[in-house]
XYZ file of C-alpha atoms in Angstrom:
637
model
C 0.084 0.022 -0.099
C 1.072 3.556 -0.622
C -0.193 6.958 0.602
C 1.293 10.343 1.154
C 2.562 9.557 4.717
C 3.206 5.865 4.762
C 4.482 2.942 2.609
C 3.587 -0.597 3.286
C 5.133 -3.497 1.400
C 5.043 -7.317 1.861
C 5.950 -10.218 -0.119
C 7.284 -13.687 -0.032
C 9.720 -15.742 -2.298
C 10.009 -19.435 -2.542
C 12.837 -21.386 -4.186
C 12.740 -25.171 -4.498
C 15.807 -27.365 -4.844
C 18.425 -24.510 -4.432
C 21.836 -25.559 -5.537
C 25.179 -23.706 -5.183
C 28.301 -24.997 -6.530
C 26.580 -28.076 -7.433
C 25.605 -28.754 -3.967
C 22.092 -28.714 -2.471
C 20.914 -26.040 -0.094
C 17.443 -27.503 0.310
C 14.072 -25.666 -0.126
C 14.093 -21.883 0.801
C 11.239 -19.496 1.477
C 11.831 -15.865 2.455
C 9.196 -13.457 3.812
C 9.649 -9.776 3.872
C 7.599 -6.844 5.355
C 8.686 -3.089 4.829
C 7.065 -0.040 6.503
C 8.125 3.582 5.995
C 6.501 6.599 7.881
C 7.323 9.792 9.453
C 6.670 8.635 13.147
C 8.476 5.280 12.861
C 11.029 5.730 10.283
C 11.864 2.863 8.134
C 11.426 -0.522 9.299
C 11.977 -3.829 7.745
C 11.402 -7.447 8.851
C 12.531 -10.783 7.182
C 12.425 -14.430 8.102
C 13.911 -17.364 6.306
C 12.528 -21.009 6.311
C 14.491 -24.087 5.272
C 12.487 -26.995 4.380
C 9.280 -25.559 6.019
C 11.372 -24.661 9.221
C 12.144 -21.308 10.554
C 15.933 -20.932 10.804
C 16.401 -17.089 11.083
C 14.558 -13.881 11.294
C 15.458 -10.284 11.880
C 14.295 -6.688 11.759
C 15.823 -3.281 11.023
C 14.923 0.081 12.233
C 16.255 3.252 10.628
C 15.794 6.832 11.857
C 13.352 5.989 14.848
C 11.822 8.545 17.057
C 13.932 7.690 20.065
C 17.064 9.348 18.271
C 18.763 6.006 17.589
C 19.966 6.116 14.005
C 20.000 2.411 13.459
C 18.817 -0.634 15.355
C 18.774 -4.269 14.126
C 17.959 -7.616 15.787
C 18.923 -11.178 14.387
C 17.333 -14.259 15.693
C 18.952 -17.843 14.931
C 16.681 -20.879 15.329
C 18.893 -24.064 15.100
C 20.375 -22.825 11.834
C 22.039 -25.762 10.142
C 25.779 -25.314 10.019
C 25.705 -27.643 6.614
C 24.522 -24.603 4.773
C 28.109 -23.324 4.701
C 29.414 -26.607 3.024
C 28.840 -25.378 -0.657
C 30.930 -22.251 0.151
C 33.926 -24.263 1.254
C 36.195 -25.619 -1.220
C 35.279 -29.030 -2.459
C 36.611 -32.169 -0.767
C 38.337 -30.049 1.957
C 35.870 -30.270 5.018
C 32.136 -30.221 5.898
C 30.227 -28.929 9.048
C 27.433 -30.584 11.251
C 25.380 -29.363 14.154
C 23.473 -25.951 14.413
C 23.763 -22.478 15.729
C 21.183 -20.684 17.792
C 21.255 -17.239 19.454
C 20.434 -13.511 19.043
C 22.420 -10.612 17.970
C 21.660 -6.761 18.232
C 23.375 -3.975 16.420
C 22.844 -0.145 17.320
C 24.400 2.781 15.818
C 24.021 6.245 17.194
C 26.683 8.598 15.550
C 29.856 6.440 15.137
C 30.783 2.779 14.581
C 27.787 0.428 15.018
C 28.043 -1.901 18.151
C 27.383 -5.509 17.852
C 26.269 -7.476 21.016
C 24.791 -10.793 21.603
C 25.610 -14.530 21.840
C 25.614 -17.565 19.750
C 25.092 -21.195 21.091
C 26.457 -24.232 19.126
C 24.673 -27.456 19.323
C 26.691 -30.605 18.384
C 28.797 -28.395 16.131
C 31.635 -30.308 14.264
C 33.881 -30.021 11.289
C 34.836 -33.146 9.221
C 38.164 -32.871 7.453
C 37.699 -35.013 4.368
C 41.137 -35.817 3.299
C 41.917 -37.274 6.753
C 38.255 -38.243 7.610
C 39.063 -36.592 11.061
C 36.244 -34.971 13.077
C 36.820 -32.083 15.505
C 34.070 -30.985 17.839
C 33.501 -27.460 19.181
C 32.691 -26.328 22.700
C 29.043 -25.808 23.430
C 29.685 -22.906 25.691
C 28.141 -19.579 24.305
C 30.303 -17.450 21.958
C 29.711 -14.027 23.544
C 30.042 -10.885 21.333
C 30.333 -7.579 23.469
C 30.941 -4.143 21.895
C 32.333 -5.691 18.654
C 34.498 -8.266 20.303
C 34.138 -11.975 20.049
C 35.700 -13.258 23.341
C 37.221 -16.818 23.778
C 37.573 -17.856 27.352
C 39.092 -21.504 27.623
C 37.040 -22.375 24.420
C 37.678 -25.940 23.692
C 38.048 -27.766 20.421
C 38.076 -31.611 20.900
C 39.650 -34.337 18.693
C 40.168 -37.923 19.692
C 41.043 -37.915 23.341
C 39.991 -35.674 26.464
C 42.858 -33.246 25.788
C 41.487 -30.353 23.711
C 42.870 -27.504 22.064
C 42.090 -24.340 24.113
C 41.647 -21.007 22.597
C 41.757 -17.640 24.725
C 41.784 -14.219 23.520
C 39.681 -11.683 21.230
C 38.652 -11.208 17.855
C 37.978 -7.490 17.319
C 35.942 -6.060 14.452
C 35.353 -2.485 15.964
C 36.804 -1.163 12.628
C 35.230 -3.380 9.959
C 38.067 -2.152 7.573
C 40.786 -3.405 9.995
C 39.509 -6.483 12.038
C 42.131 -7.781 14.467
C 42.730 -10.920 16.310
C 44.638 -11.517 19.708
C 44.322 -15.259 20.297
C 46.523 -17.836 22.062
C 45.858 -21.775 21.115
C 47.491 -24.205 23.461
C 46.961 -27.885 24.146
C 49.041 -30.593 25.861
C 49.016 -34.328 24.647
C 46.299 -33.520 22.201
C 45.404 -36.343 19.901
C 44.505 -34.449 16.590
C 44.270 -37.896 14.505
C 43.252 -41.314 15.207
C 41.693 -42.867 12.255
C 42.012 -46.111 10.328
C 42.927 -46.273 6.579
C 39.947 -46.102 4.286
C 39.464 -46.211 0.630
C 40.179 -42.610 -0.867
C 41.731 -41.200 2.272
C 44.903 -39.370 1.949
C 45.937 -39.133 5.737
C 45.462 -41.871 8.378
C 47.008 -43.011 11.470
C 47.674 -41.297 15.120
C 49.051 -37.818 15.647
C 49.626 -36.595 19.230
C 51.118 -33.121 19.987
C 51.710 -30.185 22.271
C 50.521 -26.946 20.821
C 51.429 -23.432 22.112
C 50.924 -20.665 19.555
C 49.732 -17.106 19.242
C 47.932 -15.303 16.526
C 47.898 -11.550 16.555
C 47.390 -8.549 14.424
C 45.118 -7.469 11.548
C 43.650 -10.101 9.221
C 45.683 -8.839 6.288
C 49.012 -8.866 8.264
C 48.384 -12.003 10.735
C 51.452 -12.763 12.849
C 51.632 -16.380 14.078
C 54.419 -17.451 16.574
C 54.776 -20.454 18.763
C 55.727 -24.052 18.588
C 54.474 -27.819 18.031
C 55.951 -30.778 19.787
C 55.179 -34.305 18.039
C 55.038 -36.778 20.953
C 55.815 -40.405 21.137
C 53.094 -42.648 19.791
C 52.551 -40.577 16.643
C 52.243 -42.867 13.572
C 50.941 -40.670 10.807
C 50.652 -42.031 7.202
C 50.156 -40.132 3.962
C 48.780 -41.860 0.845
C 50.109 -40.769 -2.547
C 46.868 -41.232 -4.840
C 48.699 -40.165 -7.938
C 51.985 -42.166 -7.133
C 54.824 -42.256 -9.606
C 55.520 -45.896 -9.020
C 51.985 -46.812 -10.704
C 54.089 -46.544 -14.050
C 54.958 -50.295 -13.484
C 51.410 -51.308 -14.167
C 50.824 -48.935 -17.377
C 51.224 -52.057 -19.583
C 47.874 -53.430 -18.392
C 46.160 -50.048 -19.627
C 47.964 -49.980 -23.040
C 44.800 -50.185 -25.011
C 41.554 -48.905 -23.842
C 38.256 -49.113 -25.563
C 35.979 -46.063 -24.947
C 32.373 -45.262 -26.220
C 31.710 -41.706 -27.089
C 27.999 -42.106 -27.493
C 27.095 -40.620 -24.076
C 29.419 -38.226 -22.299
C 26.685 -36.708 -20.056
C 27.924 -38.866 -16.967
C 31.325 -38.835 -17.840
C 33.816 -37.919 -14.914
C 35.727 -34.616 -15.107
C 38.213 -33.293 -13.019
C 37.395 -30.155 -11.161
C 40.226 -27.516 -11.014
C 40.497 -26.246 -7.551
C 42.305 -23.039 -7.168
C 44.962 -22.952 -4.474
C 44.385 -21.012 -1.408
C 46.433 -17.653 -1.155
C 48.437 -17.502 2.046
C 49.917 -14.035 1.491
C 49.807 -11.566 4.375
C 50.450 -14.142 6.989
C 53.718 -13.791 8.898
C 54.223 -17.179 10.624
C 57.259 -18.599 12.387
C 56.641 -22.076 14.099
C 59.117 -24.450 15.547
C 58.723 -28.153 15.231
C 60.163 -30.611 17.780
C 59.718 -34.192 16.737
C 60.306 -37.030 19.287
C 62.642 -39.728 18.394
C 59.937 -42.238 18.501
C 57.624 -40.650 16.023
C 56.823 -42.503 12.810
C 55.830 -41.257 9.453
C 54.684 -43.442 6.546
C 54.203 -42.747 3.037
C 52.186 -45.213 0.889
C 53.522 -44.939 -2.545
C 50.523 -47.107 -3.872
C 47.006 -46.815 -2.836
C 46.821 -50.462 -1.540
C 49.969 -49.989 0.716
C 52.152 -52.646 -1.009
C 54.737 -49.904 -1.799
C 55.581 -47.881 1.170
C 58.081 -45.941 3.065
C 58.170 -45.692 6.912
C 60.588 -43.399 8.587
C 61.087 -43.208 12.309
C 63.470 -40.428 13.979
C 63.325 -36.999 15.456
C 64.554 -33.498 15.170
C 63.991 -29.820 15.452
C 62.420 -27.935 12.412
C 61.536 -24.366 11.996
C 59.012 -23.359 9.362
C 58.689 -19.707 8.313
C 55.904 -18.176 5.995
C 56.493 -14.675 4.988
C 53.753 -12.024 4.181
C 54.718 -12.517 0.452
C 53.645 -16.068 0.650
C 57.102 -17.477 0.477
C 57.885 -20.600 2.575
C 61.052 -21.562 4.298
C 61.971 -24.818 6.163
C 65.244 -25.390 8.164
C 66.403 -28.110 10.509
C 67.202 -31.702 10.344
C 65.047 -34.907 10.583
C 67.456 -37.551 11.887
C 66.254 -41.179 11.100
C 66.863 -43.963 13.553
C 65.087 -46.675 11.699
C 62.303 -47.297 9.128
C 62.024 -49.325 5.728
C 61.463 -48.994 2.110
C 59.447 -51.632 0.500
C 58.868 -51.735 -3.273
C 57.211 -54.144 -5.583
C 59.683 -54.535 -8.561
C 57.982 -55.400 -11.912
C 60.448 -58.079 -12.565
C 60.316 -59.826 -9.187
C 57.646 -61.955 -7.781
C 57.845 -60.329 -4.245
C 58.249 -57.002 -2.592
C 61.726 -56.155 -1.473
C 62.070 -54.582 2.001
C 65.093 -52.410 2.595
C 65.604 -51.304 6.329
C 66.750 -47.847 6.806
C 70.032 -47.557 8.670
C 70.750 -45.506 11.773
C 72.211 -42.208 10.813
C 70.191 -41.362 7.802
C 68.561 -37.909 7.556
C 66.714 -35.400 5.773
C 67.788 -31.690 6.127
C 66.079 -28.663 4.993
C 67.912 -25.348 4.585
C 65.453 -23.185 2.711
C 63.133 -24.703 0.049
C 60.275 -26.850 1.531
C 60.126 -29.100 -1.493
C 63.916 -29.405 -1.930
C 65.601 -31.128 0.990
C 68.964 -32.655 1.109
C 68.562 -36.592 1.325
C 71.090 -38.854 2.921
C 69.264 -42.378 3.304
C 71.169 -45.635 3.275
C 68.706 -48.671 3.490
C 69.765 -52.564 3.326
C 68.425 -55.831 3.012
C 69.819 -59.400 4.268
C 70.360 -62.062 1.844
C 71.790 -65.432 2.674
C 72.955 -67.481 -0.441
C 75.427 -70.106 -1.149
C 78.921 -69.160 -2.507
C 81.282 -71.722 -4.037
C 84.894 -70.831 -4.271
C 87.279 -72.767 -6.506
C 89.186 -75.271 -4.398
C 87.452 -74.385 -1.223
C 83.966 -75.859 -1.373
C 80.752 -74.022 -0.757
C 79.395 -72.172 2.193
C 76.618 -69.839 3.048
C 77.240 -66.262 3.217
C 75.150 -63.332 4.773
C 75.125 -60.468 2.175
C 73.752 -56.852 2.684
C 72.538 -55.195 -0.623
C 72.139 -51.489 0.212
C 70.624 -48.490 -1.558
C 71.977 -45.168 -1.006
C 69.907 -42.132 -1.849
C 71.695 -38.864 -1.625
C 71.623 -35.175 -2.810
C 68.831 -32.725 -3.381
C 65.376 -33.681 -5.064
C 66.381 -31.916 -8.232
C 69.422 -33.838 -8.425
C 68.749 -37.081 -6.756
C 71.518 -39.933 -6.766
C 70.407 -43.546 -6.288
C 73.055 -46.173 -6.169
C 73.303 -49.654 -5.124
C 76.242 -51.117 -3.072
C 77.081 -54.391 -1.299
C 78.637 -55.499 1.998
C 79.413 -58.972 3.484
C 80.019 -58.166 7.107
C 80.363 -61.615 8.537
C 82.737 -62.967 5.871
C 86.043 -61.265 5.891
C 87.096 -63.106 2.584
C 84.149 -62.086 0.529
C 84.192 -58.451 2.057
C 87.645 -58.004 0.888
C 86.708 -59.057 -2.416
C 83.780 -56.502 -2.625
C 86.118 -53.718 -1.102
C 88.385 -54.192 -4.132
C 85.527 -53.980 -6.555
C 84.888 -50.604 -8.545
C 81.303 -48.976 -7.556
C 79.760 -50.194 -10.931
C 80.908 -53.893 -10.017
C 79.446 -53.558 -6.576
C 76.213 -52.152 -8.011
C 76.007 -55.067 -10.380
C 76.655 -57.635 -7.693
C 73.880 -56.069 -5.360
C 71.497 -56.262 -8.337
C 72.177 -59.942 -8.906
C 71.627 -60.649 -5.318
C 68.388 -58.922 -5.303
C 67.052 -60.247 -8.317
C 68.535 -63.855 -8.648
C 69.904 -64.183 -4.939
C 73.440 -65.186 -6.437
C 76.828 -63.832 -6.074
C 79.421 -64.064 -8.755
C 82.573 -62.422 -7.518
C 86.210 -63.413 -8.205
C 86.942 -66.900 -8.032
C 83.351 -67.890 -7.251
C 80.637 -69.590 -9.018
C 76.916 -69.738 -8.523
C 73.948 -71.697 -9.821
C 70.384 -70.595 -9.987
C 67.924 -72.537 -7.940
C 64.828 -73.581 -9.943
C 62.779 -73.617 -6.801
C 63.478 -69.878 -5.910
C 60.492 -68.732 -8.220
C 58.082 -71.036 -6.618
C 59.266 -70.184 -2.963
C 58.904 -66.545 -3.699
C 55.311 -67.017 -5.001
C 54.372 -68.880 -2.039
C 56.110 -66.202 0.174
C 54.275 -63.444 -1.570
C 50.760 -65.131 -1.058
C 51.281 -65.872 2.476
C 52.484 -62.429 3.360
C 49.418 -61.012 1.269
C 46.929 -63.129 3.036
C 48.411 -62.172 6.608
C 48.442 -58.539 5.817
C 44.584 -58.590 4.944
C 43.655 -60.943 7.559
C 45.549 -59.633 10.513
C 44.953 -55.863 10.738
C 47.215 -53.888 13.024
C 49.596 -56.940 13.157
C 52.959 -56.953 11.265
C 53.634 -60.665 10.265
C 56.107 -61.715 7.650
C 57.124 -65.109 6.426
C 60.263 -66.071 4.382
C 61.253 -69.194 2.568
C 65.040 -69.476 1.494
C 66.681 -72.434 -0.123
C 70.227 -72.947 -0.993
C 73.009 -75.588 -1.514
C 75.403 -76.008 1.396
C 78.300 -77.721 -0.347
C 77.781 -77.379 -4.008
C 76.585 -80.923 -4.459
C 73.412 -81.354 -6.391
C 71.835 -83.357 -3.753
C 72.737 -81.082 -0.669
C 70.257 -78.320 -0.125
C 68.844 -76.538 2.858
C 65.512 -74.803 3.426
C 65.050 -72.059 5.936
C 61.447 -71.201 6.946
C 61.440 -67.852 8.943
C 58.810 -65.720 10.488
C 58.644 -62.451 12.130
C 55.706 -61.067 14.375
C 55.493 -57.577 15.609
C 52.678 -55.823 17.474
C 52.291 -52.296 19.317
C 50.019 -51.905 22.305
C 48.895 -49.216 24.777
C 49.135 -46.278 22.111
C 52.420 -47.689 20.601
C 54.095 -47.436 24.073
C 54.734 -51.058 24.334
C 56.171 -53.367 21.523
C 56.684 -57.054 21.286
C 58.594 -58.784 18.432
C 58.938 -62.607 18.031
C 60.820 -64.214 15.394
C 62.303 -67.518 14.468
C 63.658 -69.780 11.901
C 63.255 -73.478 11.154
C 65.625 -75.456 8.866
C 65.111 -78.419 6.853
C 67.074 -80.505 4.280
C 69.395 -83.329 3.930
C 72.421 -81.538 5.533
C 70.476 -80.676 8.741
C 71.349 -83.560 11.210
C 68.526 -85.347 13.005
C 70.308 -84.740 16.208
C 70.524 -81.038 15.894
C 68.357 -79.050 18.172
C 66.264 -76.195 16.769
C 64.331 -73.500 18.628
C 61.186 -72.469 16.835
C 61.604 -69.071 18.540
C 64.990 -67.355 18.097
C 64.263 -63.638 18.739
C 61.984 -62.058 21.454
C 61.980 -58.410 22.213
C 59.770 -56.612 24.694
C 60.267 -52.787 24.744
C 58.353 -50.172 26.726
C 58.424 -46.592 26.128
C 58.783 -44.677 29.631
C 57.871 -41.157 28.396
C 55.907 -39.932 25.681
C 58.830 -38.136 24.006
C 60.307 -41.406 23.288
C 63.487 -40.657 24.912
C 63.757 -43.273 27.615
C 63.169 -47.166 26.976
C 63.205 -50.357 28.938
C 64.141 -53.279 26.566
C 64.040 -57.107 27.460
C 65.597 -59.164 24.546
C 66.865 -62.569 23.461
C 68.235 -62.383 20.003
C 70.125 -64.895 17.848
C 72.623 -63.586 15.353
C 73.481 -64.772 12.035
C 76.289 -67.292 11.679
C 79.829 -66.027 11.516
C 82.868 -67.746 9.961
C 84.900 -66.904 13.163
C 82.461 -66.988 15.924
C 79.474 -69.223 14.708
C 76.053 -68.310 15.950
C 75.830 -65.579 18.443
C 73.039 -65.442 21.130
C 72.321 -62.278 23.202
C 70.155 -62.304 26.160
C 69.738 -59.459 28.576
C 67.843 -56.349 29.829
C 68.689 -52.761 29.139
C 67.719 -49.135 29.528
C 67.963 -46.918 26.413
C 68.480 -43.119 27.045
C 68.526 -40.568 24.232
C 69.404 -36.979 24.739
C 70.055 -34.162 22.446
C 72.919 -31.883 23.445
C 74.851 -29.099 21.795
C 78.349 -29.984 23.451
C 79.848 -33.449 24.174
C 80.412 -32.473 27.938
C 76.661 -31.839 28.378
C 76.360 -35.622 28.250
C 78.063 -35.697 31.818
C 75.902 -33.134 33.388
C 72.811 -34.361 35.180
C 71.810 -31.529 37.508
C 70.827 -29.273 34.465
C 67.631 -27.207 35.390
C 64.478 -28.768 33.810
C 63.129 -26.643 31.010
C 59.450 -25.291 31.348
C 56.988 -27.506 29.569
C 56.313 -25.910 26.054
C 52.544 -25.713 26.561
C 52.948 -23.478 29.571
C 55.732 -21.245 28.130
C 54.772 -17.820 26.657
C 55.714 -17.764 22.922
C 58.314 -14.966 22.197
C 56.842 -11.707 20.969
C 53.713 -12.638 22.548
C 52.970 -8.875 22.890
C 51.446 -6.935 20.080
C 53.813 -4.188 18.907
C 52.835 -0.694 18.548
C 50.639 0.014 15.643
C 53.258 2.527 14.136
C 56.106 0.323 14.417
C 54.376 -3.017 13.286
C 55.272 -2.730 9.624
C 58.864 -1.749 10.438
C 59.361 -4.502 12.904
C 57.723 -7.168 10.552
C 60.388 -6.044 7.922
C 63.363 -6.427 10.418
C 62.139 -9.950 11.473
C 61.831 -11.031 7.756
C 65.533 -10.075 7.153
C 67.083 -11.391 10.396
C 64.816 -13.229 12.582
C 66.005 -16.469 13.636
C 63.899 -19.353 14.821
C 64.295 -20.518 18.515
C 63.764 -24.107 19.686
C 61.163 -25.102 21.969
C 58.073 -23.223 20.863
C 59.851 -20.012 20.008
C 60.882 -19.386 23.754
C 64.701 -18.832 24.596
C 65.745 -21.332 27.420
C 68.339 -20.757 30.043
C 71.087 -23.461 30.306
């Protein structure tokens, strides 16, 4: 209606099956009511229904009679958070739960003031690539005078130790909104999920967190540190793995019908998220017992597993440039790869002392990794007969990623004669002998001869099938079976077959580990009176602290046969202590003051600098700021 002093307008709009970014929002209905008069001013009211349920309503009053220039109210009625999913990049995250509350905004002469609170009910975010769910605290989010205040606000993951947020988010000036937040957490289990199809990250991730987020949104300053604790065993799946090239022959010819392309799959180009305007300096301390795995194939047959620790410093400049420095020292792990020409996967154990070091570029570290495999085979020397020798073919991976060097070498640690022969070979000859042992399990050094066993292929096939069945049937248990057959004295009728097994299991969040292994031999050369123990190796290991620096170990281990010493059996109990020091003399100092826990230490530069000096100080830090260990706080020796 319209007259000289007043205008009234009403209307409604209904939208069925609303989609945005190819994702459904549901059925929406909008009701609008507008009035304008000299006595009341301008007043507007609107309500929104989703699938016939009221989710929000609000009213706006301008130039009212009580001298308030603007007043607005907004009410939320179980607003589903999933409505935000279409606006989140695809395959990144999704929201569950609902939000209720009321907000008011008033403006007299200056900046409008917003007050109110929002209650979250069963609110959570699901990170798609890790299939991980994080639950938000249900305490009300209070907004007072354009400040969103967090007081011990908790974000829970997979245990009872949450991430705690304290501080304020200030939007008094909408053109320069600022944050002053501190995020802490001790023994937080951010990840604890099993591997599923199409999942990129799985495993368990435990950490201490102590960071601060300060400054305007267009120049956020993040400082602090992260400690990865013992029990962490996180894995990354390479969905587009380069090792898949070995199976390209099976897809050499593909028949495709072009009659109907409506339902054809297509690749969505997702634009990368820009991180410019963020000044981040975070130190990462990795406990020695942390395990990181990389599945080079989606079925997990080709895999790299790393174990070790170190200190890293990550830097992100406001221009979007990344920098990483530090060393990740490896104490164990393995590389398992299914070679196309071999019937079984070859597993190489990473030797202690290997490392990966960063000195700038995040994607261009310096790699120095040596991995070895134990192979026992028969060596026949001219005029000396035959004997079984333990060989160690090794892979040496060195240099940076853009100029990576991968070489094979060989050692025979328990046979001085063969080791002398290997030491006198050229690098090319050692590489060739290592490949012969890996592929054909034969050694053809100077003055020796070898015969290929016709049963090796059958044994390899049986070994592969047994290990494949054990891996699929016994989830969470590492069980491997090996079958080795070789001649003992060079005669056609003299042979020996070793059946070996190894069982490994971790319990109590990876703090307790049990390893059982053994070998049973059969053949004509094995005397009937020879006693054989079905179990040769037993190791019980318990981690005393979560950082992985103290262990108690009970062991009974049988070593390989040696020409000089024969079979070696070791039984005992031991305590393993690992300590990171800067000088050798610190190994003998035991009364050093304990450092404060990282989760309670205040990060350096926690105070916000003056607004006039913010830009100048940021430039100085980008030029010469150095990362300090232990969450960015300097410690006193």
